[in-house]
Coordinates of C-alpha atoms in Angstrom, one line a residue:
Chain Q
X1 CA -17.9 -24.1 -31.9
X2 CA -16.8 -21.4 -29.8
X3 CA -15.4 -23.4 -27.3
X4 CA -12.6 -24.6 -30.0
X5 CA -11.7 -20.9 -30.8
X6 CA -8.8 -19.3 -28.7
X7 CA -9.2 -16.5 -26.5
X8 CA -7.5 -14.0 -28.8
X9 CA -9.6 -15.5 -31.7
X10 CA -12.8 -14.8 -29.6
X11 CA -11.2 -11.3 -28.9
X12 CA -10.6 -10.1 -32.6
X13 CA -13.9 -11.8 -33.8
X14 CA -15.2 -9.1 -31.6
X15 CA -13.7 -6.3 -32.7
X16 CA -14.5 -7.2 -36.2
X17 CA -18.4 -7.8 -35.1
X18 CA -18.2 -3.9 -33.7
X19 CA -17.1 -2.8 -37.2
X20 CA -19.6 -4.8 -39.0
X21 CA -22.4 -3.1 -36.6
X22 CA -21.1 0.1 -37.6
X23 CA -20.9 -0.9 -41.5
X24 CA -24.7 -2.6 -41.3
X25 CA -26.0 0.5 -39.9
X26 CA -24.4 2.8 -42.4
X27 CA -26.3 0.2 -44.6
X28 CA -22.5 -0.5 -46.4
X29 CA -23.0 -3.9 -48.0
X30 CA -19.4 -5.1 -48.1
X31 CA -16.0 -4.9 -46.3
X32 CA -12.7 -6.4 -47.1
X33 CA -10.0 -8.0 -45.1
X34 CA -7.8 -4.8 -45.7
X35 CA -10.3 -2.3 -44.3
X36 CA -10.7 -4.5 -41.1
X37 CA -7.2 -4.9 -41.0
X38 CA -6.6 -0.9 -40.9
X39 CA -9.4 0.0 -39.0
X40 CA -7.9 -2.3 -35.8
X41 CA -4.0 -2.2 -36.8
X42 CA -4.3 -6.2 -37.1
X43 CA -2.1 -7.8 -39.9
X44 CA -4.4 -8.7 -42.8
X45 CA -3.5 -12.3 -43.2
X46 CA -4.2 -12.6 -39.7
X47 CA -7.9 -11.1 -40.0
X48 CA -8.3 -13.5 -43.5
X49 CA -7.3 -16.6 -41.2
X50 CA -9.9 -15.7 -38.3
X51 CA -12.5 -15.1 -40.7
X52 CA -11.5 -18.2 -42.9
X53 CA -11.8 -20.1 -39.3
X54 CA -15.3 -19.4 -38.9
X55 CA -16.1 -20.6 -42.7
X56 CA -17.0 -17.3 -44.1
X57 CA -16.0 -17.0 -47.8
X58 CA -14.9 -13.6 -49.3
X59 CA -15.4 -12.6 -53.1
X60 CA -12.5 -11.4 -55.0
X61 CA -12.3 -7.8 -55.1
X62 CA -15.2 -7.1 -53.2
X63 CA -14.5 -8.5 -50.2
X64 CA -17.2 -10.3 -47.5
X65 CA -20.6 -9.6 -47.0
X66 CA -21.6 -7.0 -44.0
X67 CA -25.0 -8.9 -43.2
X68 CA -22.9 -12.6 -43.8
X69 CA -20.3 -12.1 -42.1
X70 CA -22.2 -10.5 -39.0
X71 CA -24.5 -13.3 -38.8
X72 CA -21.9 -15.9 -39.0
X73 CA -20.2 -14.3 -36.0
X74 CA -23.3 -14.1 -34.2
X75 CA -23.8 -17.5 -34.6
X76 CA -20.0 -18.5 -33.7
X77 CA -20.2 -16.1 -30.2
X78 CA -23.3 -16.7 -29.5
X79 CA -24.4 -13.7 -29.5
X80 CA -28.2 -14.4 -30.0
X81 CA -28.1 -16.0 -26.7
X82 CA -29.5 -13.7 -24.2
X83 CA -27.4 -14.4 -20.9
X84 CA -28.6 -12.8 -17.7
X85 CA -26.5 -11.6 -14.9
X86 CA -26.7 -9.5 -12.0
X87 CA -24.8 -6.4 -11.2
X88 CA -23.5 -6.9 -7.6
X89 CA -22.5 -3.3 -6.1
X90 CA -24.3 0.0 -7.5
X91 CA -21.0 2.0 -7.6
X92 CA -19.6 4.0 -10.0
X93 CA -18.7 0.7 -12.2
X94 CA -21.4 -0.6 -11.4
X95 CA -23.7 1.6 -12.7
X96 CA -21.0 2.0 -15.8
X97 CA -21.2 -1.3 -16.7
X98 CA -25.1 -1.5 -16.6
X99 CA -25.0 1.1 -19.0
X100 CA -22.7 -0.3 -20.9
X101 CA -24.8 -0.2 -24.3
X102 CA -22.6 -2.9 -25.8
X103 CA -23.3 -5.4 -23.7
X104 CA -27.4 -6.4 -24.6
X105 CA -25.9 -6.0 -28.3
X106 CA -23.8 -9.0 -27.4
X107 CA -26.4 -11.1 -25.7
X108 CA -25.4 -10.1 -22.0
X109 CA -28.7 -8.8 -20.3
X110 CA -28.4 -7.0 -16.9
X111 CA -31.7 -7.8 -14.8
X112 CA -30.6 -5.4 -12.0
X113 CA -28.7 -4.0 -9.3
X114 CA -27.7 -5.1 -5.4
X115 CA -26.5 -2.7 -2.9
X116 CA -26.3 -2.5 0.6
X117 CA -27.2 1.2 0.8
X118 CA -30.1 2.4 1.6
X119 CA -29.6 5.6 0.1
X120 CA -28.8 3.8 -3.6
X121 CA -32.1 1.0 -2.8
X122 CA -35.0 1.5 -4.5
X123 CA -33.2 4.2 -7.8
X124 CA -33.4 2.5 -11.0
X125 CA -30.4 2.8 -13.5
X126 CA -31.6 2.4 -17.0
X127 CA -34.4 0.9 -16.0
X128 CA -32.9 -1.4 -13.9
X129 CA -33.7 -1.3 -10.6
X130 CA -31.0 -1.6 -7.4
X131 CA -32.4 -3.7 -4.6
X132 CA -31.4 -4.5 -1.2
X133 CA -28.4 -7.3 -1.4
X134 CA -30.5 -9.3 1.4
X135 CA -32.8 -10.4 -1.3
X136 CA -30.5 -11.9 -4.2
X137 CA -30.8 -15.6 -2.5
X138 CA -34.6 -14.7 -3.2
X139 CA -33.8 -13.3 -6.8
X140 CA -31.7 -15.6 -7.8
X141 CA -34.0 -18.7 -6.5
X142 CA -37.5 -17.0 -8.7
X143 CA -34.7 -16.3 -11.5
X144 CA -32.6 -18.9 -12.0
X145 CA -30.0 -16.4 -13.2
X146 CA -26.4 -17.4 -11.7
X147 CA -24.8 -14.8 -13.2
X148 CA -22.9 -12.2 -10.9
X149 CA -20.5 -9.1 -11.8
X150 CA -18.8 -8.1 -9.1
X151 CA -18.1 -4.8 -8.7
X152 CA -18.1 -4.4 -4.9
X153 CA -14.1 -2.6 -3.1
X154 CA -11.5 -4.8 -2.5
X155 CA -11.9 -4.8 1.0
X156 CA -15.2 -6.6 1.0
X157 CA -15.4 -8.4 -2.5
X158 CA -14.6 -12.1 -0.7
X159 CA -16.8 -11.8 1.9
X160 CA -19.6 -10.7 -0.8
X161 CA -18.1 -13.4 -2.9
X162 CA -19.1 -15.7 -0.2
X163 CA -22.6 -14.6 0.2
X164 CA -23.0 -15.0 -3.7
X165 CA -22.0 -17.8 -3.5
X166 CA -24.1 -19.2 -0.1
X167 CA -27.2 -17.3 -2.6
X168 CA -26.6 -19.9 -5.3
X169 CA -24.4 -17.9 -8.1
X170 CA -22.6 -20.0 -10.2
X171 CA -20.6 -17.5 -12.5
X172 CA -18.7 -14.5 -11.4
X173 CA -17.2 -11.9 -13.4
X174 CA -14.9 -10.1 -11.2
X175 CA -14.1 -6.6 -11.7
X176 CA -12.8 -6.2 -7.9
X177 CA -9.1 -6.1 -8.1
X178 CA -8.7 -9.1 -6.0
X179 CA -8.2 -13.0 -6.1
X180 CA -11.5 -14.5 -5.0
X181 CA -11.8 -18.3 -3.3
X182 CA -14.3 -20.3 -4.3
X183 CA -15.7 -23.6 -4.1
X184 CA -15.1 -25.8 -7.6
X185 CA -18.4 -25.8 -8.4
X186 CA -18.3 -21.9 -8.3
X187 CA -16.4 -20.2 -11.1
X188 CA -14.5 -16.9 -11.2
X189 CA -13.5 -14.9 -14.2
X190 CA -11.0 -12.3 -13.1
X191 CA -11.4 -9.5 -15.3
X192 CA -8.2 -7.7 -15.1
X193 CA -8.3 -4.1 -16.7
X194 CA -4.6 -3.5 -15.7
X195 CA -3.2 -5.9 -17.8
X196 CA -4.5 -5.2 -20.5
X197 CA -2.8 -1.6 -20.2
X198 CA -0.1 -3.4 -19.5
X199 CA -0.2 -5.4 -22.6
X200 CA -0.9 -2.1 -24.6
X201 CA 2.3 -0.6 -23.2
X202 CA 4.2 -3.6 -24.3
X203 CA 2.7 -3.9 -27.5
X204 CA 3.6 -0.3 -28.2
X205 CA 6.6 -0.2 -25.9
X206 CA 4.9 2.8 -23.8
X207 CA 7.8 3.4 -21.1
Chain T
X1 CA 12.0 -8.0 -22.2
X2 CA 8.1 -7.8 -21.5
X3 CA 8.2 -7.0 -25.1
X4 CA 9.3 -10.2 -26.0
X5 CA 6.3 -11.9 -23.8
X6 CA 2.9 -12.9 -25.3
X7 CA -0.8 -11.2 -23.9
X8 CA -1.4 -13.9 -22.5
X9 CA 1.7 -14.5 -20.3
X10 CA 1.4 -10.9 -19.3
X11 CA -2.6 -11.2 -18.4
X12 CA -1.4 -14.0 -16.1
X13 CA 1.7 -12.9 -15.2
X14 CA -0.7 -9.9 -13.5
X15 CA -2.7 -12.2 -11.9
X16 CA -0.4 -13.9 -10.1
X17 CA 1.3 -10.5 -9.2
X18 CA -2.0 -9.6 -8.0
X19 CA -2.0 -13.1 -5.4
X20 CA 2.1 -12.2 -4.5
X21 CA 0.6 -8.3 -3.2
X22 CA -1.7 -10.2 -0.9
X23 CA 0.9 -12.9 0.3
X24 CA 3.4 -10.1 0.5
X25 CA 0.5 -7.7 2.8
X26 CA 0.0 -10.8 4.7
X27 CA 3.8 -11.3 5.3
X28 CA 3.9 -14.7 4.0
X29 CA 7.1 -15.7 2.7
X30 CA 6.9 -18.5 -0.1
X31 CA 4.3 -19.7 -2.3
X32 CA 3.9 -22.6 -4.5
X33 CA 2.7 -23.5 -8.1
X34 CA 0.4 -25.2 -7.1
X35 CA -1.3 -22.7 -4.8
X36 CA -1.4 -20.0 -7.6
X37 CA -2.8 -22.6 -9.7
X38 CA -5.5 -23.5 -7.3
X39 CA -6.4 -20.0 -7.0
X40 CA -6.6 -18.9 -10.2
X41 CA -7.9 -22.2 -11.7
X42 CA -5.0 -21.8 -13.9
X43 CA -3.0 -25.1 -15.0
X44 CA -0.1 -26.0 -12.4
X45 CA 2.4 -26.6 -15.3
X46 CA 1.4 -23.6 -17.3
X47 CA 2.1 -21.3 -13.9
X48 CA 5.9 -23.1 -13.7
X49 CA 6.3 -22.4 -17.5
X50 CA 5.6 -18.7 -17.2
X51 CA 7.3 -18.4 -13.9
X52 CA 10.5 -20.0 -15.6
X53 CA 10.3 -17.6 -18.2
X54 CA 10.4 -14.1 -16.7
X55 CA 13.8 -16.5 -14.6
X56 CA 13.0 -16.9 -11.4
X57 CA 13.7 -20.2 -9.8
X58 CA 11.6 -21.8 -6.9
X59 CA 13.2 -24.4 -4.5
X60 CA 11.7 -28.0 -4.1
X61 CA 8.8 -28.7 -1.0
X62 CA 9.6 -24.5 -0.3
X63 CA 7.9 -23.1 -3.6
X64 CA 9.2 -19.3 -4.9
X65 CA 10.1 -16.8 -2.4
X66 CA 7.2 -13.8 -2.6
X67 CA 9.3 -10.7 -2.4
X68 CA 11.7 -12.4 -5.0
X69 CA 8.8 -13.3 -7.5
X70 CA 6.9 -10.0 -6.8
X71 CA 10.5 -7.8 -7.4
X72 CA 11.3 -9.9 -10.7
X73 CA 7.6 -9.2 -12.2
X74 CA 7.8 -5.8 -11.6
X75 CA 10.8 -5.4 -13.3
X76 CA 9.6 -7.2 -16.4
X77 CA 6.3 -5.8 -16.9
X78 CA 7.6 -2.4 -15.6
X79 CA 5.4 -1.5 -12.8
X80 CA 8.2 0.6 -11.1
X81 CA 7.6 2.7 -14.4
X82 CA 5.2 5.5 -13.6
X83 CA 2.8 6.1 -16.9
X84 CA 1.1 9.1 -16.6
X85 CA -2.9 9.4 -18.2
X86 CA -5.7 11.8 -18.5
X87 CA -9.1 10.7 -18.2
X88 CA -11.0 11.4 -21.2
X89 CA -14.9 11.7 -19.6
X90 CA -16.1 12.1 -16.3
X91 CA -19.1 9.6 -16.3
X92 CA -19.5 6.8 -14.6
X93 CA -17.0 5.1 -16.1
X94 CA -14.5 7.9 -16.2
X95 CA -14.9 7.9 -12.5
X96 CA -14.7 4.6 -11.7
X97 CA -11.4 4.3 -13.7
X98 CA -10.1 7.1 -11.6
X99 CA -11.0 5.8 -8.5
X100 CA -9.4 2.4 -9.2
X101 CA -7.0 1.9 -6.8
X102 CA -4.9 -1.4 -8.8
X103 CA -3.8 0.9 -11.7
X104 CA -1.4 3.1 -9.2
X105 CA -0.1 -0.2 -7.6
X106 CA 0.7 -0.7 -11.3
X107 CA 2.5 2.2 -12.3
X108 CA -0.2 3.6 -14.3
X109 CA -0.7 6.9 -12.4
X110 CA -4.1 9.2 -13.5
X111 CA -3.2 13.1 -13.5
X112 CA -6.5 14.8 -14.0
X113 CA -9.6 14.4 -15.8
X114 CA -11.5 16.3 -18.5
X115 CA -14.9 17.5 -19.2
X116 CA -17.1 19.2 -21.0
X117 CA -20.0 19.7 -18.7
X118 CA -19.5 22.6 -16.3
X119 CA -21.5 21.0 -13.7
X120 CA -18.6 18.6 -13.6
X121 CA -15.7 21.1 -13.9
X122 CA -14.0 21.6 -10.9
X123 CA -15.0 19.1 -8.6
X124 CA -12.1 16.4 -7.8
X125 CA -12.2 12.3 -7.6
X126 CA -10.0 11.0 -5.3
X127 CA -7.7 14.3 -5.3
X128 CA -7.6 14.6 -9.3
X129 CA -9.1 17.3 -10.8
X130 CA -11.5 17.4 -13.6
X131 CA -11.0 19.9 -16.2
X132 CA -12.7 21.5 -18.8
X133 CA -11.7 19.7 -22.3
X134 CA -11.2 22.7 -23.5
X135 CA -8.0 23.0 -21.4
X136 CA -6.6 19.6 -22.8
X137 CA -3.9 20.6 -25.4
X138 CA -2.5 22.9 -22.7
X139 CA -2.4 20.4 -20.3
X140 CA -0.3 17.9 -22.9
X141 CA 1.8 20.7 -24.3
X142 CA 2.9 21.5 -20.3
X143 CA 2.9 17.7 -18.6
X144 CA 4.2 16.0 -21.8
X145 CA 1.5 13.6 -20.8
X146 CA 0.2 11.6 -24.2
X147 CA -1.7 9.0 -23.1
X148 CA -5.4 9.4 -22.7
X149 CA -8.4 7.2 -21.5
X150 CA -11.6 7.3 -23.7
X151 CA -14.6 6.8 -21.2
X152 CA -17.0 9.2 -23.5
X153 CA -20.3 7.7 -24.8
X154 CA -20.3 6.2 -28.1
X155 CA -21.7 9.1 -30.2
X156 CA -19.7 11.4 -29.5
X157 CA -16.4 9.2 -29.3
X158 CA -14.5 9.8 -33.1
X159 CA -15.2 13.6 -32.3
X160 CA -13.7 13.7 -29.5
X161 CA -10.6 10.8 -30.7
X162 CA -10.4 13.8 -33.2
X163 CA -9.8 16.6 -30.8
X164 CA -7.1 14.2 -28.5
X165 CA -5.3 13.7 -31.7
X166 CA -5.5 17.7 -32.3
X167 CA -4.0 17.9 -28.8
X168 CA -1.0 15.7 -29.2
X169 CA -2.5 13.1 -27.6
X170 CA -0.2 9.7 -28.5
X171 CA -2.1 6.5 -27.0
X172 CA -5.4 6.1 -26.7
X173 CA -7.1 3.2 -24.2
X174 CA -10.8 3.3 -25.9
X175 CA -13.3 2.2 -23.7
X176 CA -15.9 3.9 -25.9
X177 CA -17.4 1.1 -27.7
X178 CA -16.3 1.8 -31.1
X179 CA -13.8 1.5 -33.6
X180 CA -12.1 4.8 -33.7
X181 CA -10.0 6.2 -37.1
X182 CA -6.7 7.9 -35.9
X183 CA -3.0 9.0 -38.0
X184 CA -0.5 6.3 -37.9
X185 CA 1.3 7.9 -35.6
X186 CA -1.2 7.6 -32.9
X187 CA -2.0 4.1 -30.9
X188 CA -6.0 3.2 -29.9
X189 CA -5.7 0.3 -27.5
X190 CA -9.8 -0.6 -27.6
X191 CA -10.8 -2.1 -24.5
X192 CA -12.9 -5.0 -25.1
X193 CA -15.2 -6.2 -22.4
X194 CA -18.1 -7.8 -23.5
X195 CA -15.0 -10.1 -25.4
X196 CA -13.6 -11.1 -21.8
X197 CA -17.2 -12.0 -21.1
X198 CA -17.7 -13.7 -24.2
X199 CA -14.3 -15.4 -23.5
X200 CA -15.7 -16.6 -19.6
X201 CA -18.9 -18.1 -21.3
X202 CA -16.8 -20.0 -24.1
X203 CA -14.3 -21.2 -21.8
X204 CA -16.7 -22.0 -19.2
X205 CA -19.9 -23.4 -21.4
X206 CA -22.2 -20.8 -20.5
X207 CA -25.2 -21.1 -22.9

C-alpha cells in the first residue's frame, strides 16, 4: 500500500505517527484532526484526507483512536519491518544518526559502524560497534544486509560509493552532499538536508 | 517566485543545482536533460518541466548552458541570500550540521553555536564558536539573528523550544524528534528523516 501513497503523504503520516507516540505514552486515548492539525501547522481537511486515505474512521466529537490510528500507520509504513543498514563513515553524522533514537522506532536498525581510522576501529557507539571498512564485503556477505548510509566528505564519498558498491550494497542513503554514480542495479537516495531549509524558507518566506 | 514553486520542485531543483556546482568546478559548459536525469534517476521529462518553469531555455543536440542554469536557480531559490542560524546543541549532530559545508554554498550561513555544558563552552567548530545558552537572547537581541537549529536530545527539546521562543527566536529547524508547541508567531520547520527513509523504501520496495 505504501507504494501508492505520495511522498508528502508518506511525510505527514509521519509526523502524525510522532504525535500519536507522544499521545500513547501519555496513555491519552484519543486525538482529533484539529489537534494534529495545530500541533504541525497542517490544514485540517488536509490531515482528515491523509487519514481518511489510510481507511481510519474517526467518531464524531471524539476524534480517532491513539492505539488505532498508530497501528494503522504502522501497518501502512511498515514500520514493524525491521530494516537493517550499515552506517558507512563514523563521523560526527555518523555517530548522530546511529543515535538517532527515532530511527529503531521506525523499523530502521543500525547493525554498525565502518571507518577507516584506526583511532575510531574497535569504539562502540550505542552499542554498535565501528569496524575496519576492509571488512564490509565480509559483513555484508554473513549479513545479507545491503543497506548503506553514507556519511563519508564529499571528497571521497564516490570512490567509497564504488567500494560499496564492489562489497555488494544495494541501497544507499546519501547524506554526502554530492551526486553519486551507480550502476542500475545499485540505488541512491540523495538525502538533501538543504533543501528542505530551503523549502522552509519558502514556505515561510524567510529572506 | 520560489514561493510560487512546490517542495518538490524545489527538493529537485537543489539536486540538479547540486550536479551544475560539479559541471561548473569541472569547467564543463552544457548539460543535458537527459544527463541530470540519468544521474539522479529522475524522469527526463519531469527534469525539462521543472527546468521550463524557473524559464531557462536549452538549445537542441547542445542541452542548457551550466553557468546560465546554475545563475537562474540561484536567483529563484535565493541562494545569493545569506540566512543567518544559531545552532541550538553542540552534540553530534549539532556538530555535524556546523561542519556541513553545502549549507554555506547555499546561503544558509551558521554564526555560532550554543551550549549548556561547560566542557563544550568555548571551543570552536570550523571557526564558530559555541556559547553558553545562557548567552542566547543577547546574542539575538545584538545579531538580529532569529533562526535557530534544534539539534538537542529529545527530553529536553520543548524546554529548551521554550527558552528560543523567550529569546526572540523566530524559526525553528527541529531536528529533535518531536513535535514541539510554539506561539503563532513562531515557525518549527521539523526535520523529518526517518520519513525520507521511509520514502526511499516505499519508492524503492524495500521490505
Amino acid at each position: 500500500m505504501k507504494s501508492a501513497l505520495s511522498q508528502r503523504t508518506i511525510n505527514r503520516l509521519t509526523q502524525y505517527y510522532t504525535i500519536l507516540r507522544d499521545y500513547s505514552k501519555k496513555e491519552i486515548q484519543n486525538i482529533t484532526s484539529s489537534q494534529i492539525s495545530q500541533l504541525l501547522d497542517i490544514d485540517e481537511t488536509q490531515v482528515r484526507k491523509d487519514i481518511k486515505s489510510i481507511n481510519c474512521k474517526g467518531k464524531c466529537k471524539v476524534g480517532y483512536s491513539v492505539s488505532e490510528l498508530k497501528g494503522i500507520i504502522e501497518d501502512v509504513l511498515d514500520y514493524k519491518v525491521i530494516k537493517k543498514a550499515f552506517v558507512i563513515g563514523a563521523g560526527n553524522l555518523g555517530v548522530a544518526l546511529s543515535k538517532y533514537s527515532k530511527f529503531s522506532e521506525f523499523g530502521l536498525q543500525i547493525e554498525c559502524l565502518f571507518d577507516a581510522d584506526k583511532n575510531k576501529i574497535g569504539n562502540t557507539i550505542d552499542g554498535k560497534e565501528i569496524f575496519d571498512i576492509k571488512l564490509l564485503k565480509q559483513k555484508v556477505q554473513k549479513s545479507g544486509i545491503n543497506i548503506a548510509i553514507l556519511t563519508t566528505p564529499n571528497k571521497v564519498a564516490q570512490e567509497v560509493c564504488d567500494f560499496l558498491v564492489d562489497c555488494g550494497i544495494k541501497y544507499i542513503w546519501n547524506f554526502a552532499p554530492s551526486i553519486l554514480i551507480v550502476p542500475k542495479s545499485v540505488k541512491v537516495w540523495h538525502e538533501n538536508l538543504i533543501g528542505s531549509f530551503i523549502q522552509f524558507c519558502a514556505v515561510e518566506n524567510i529572506t
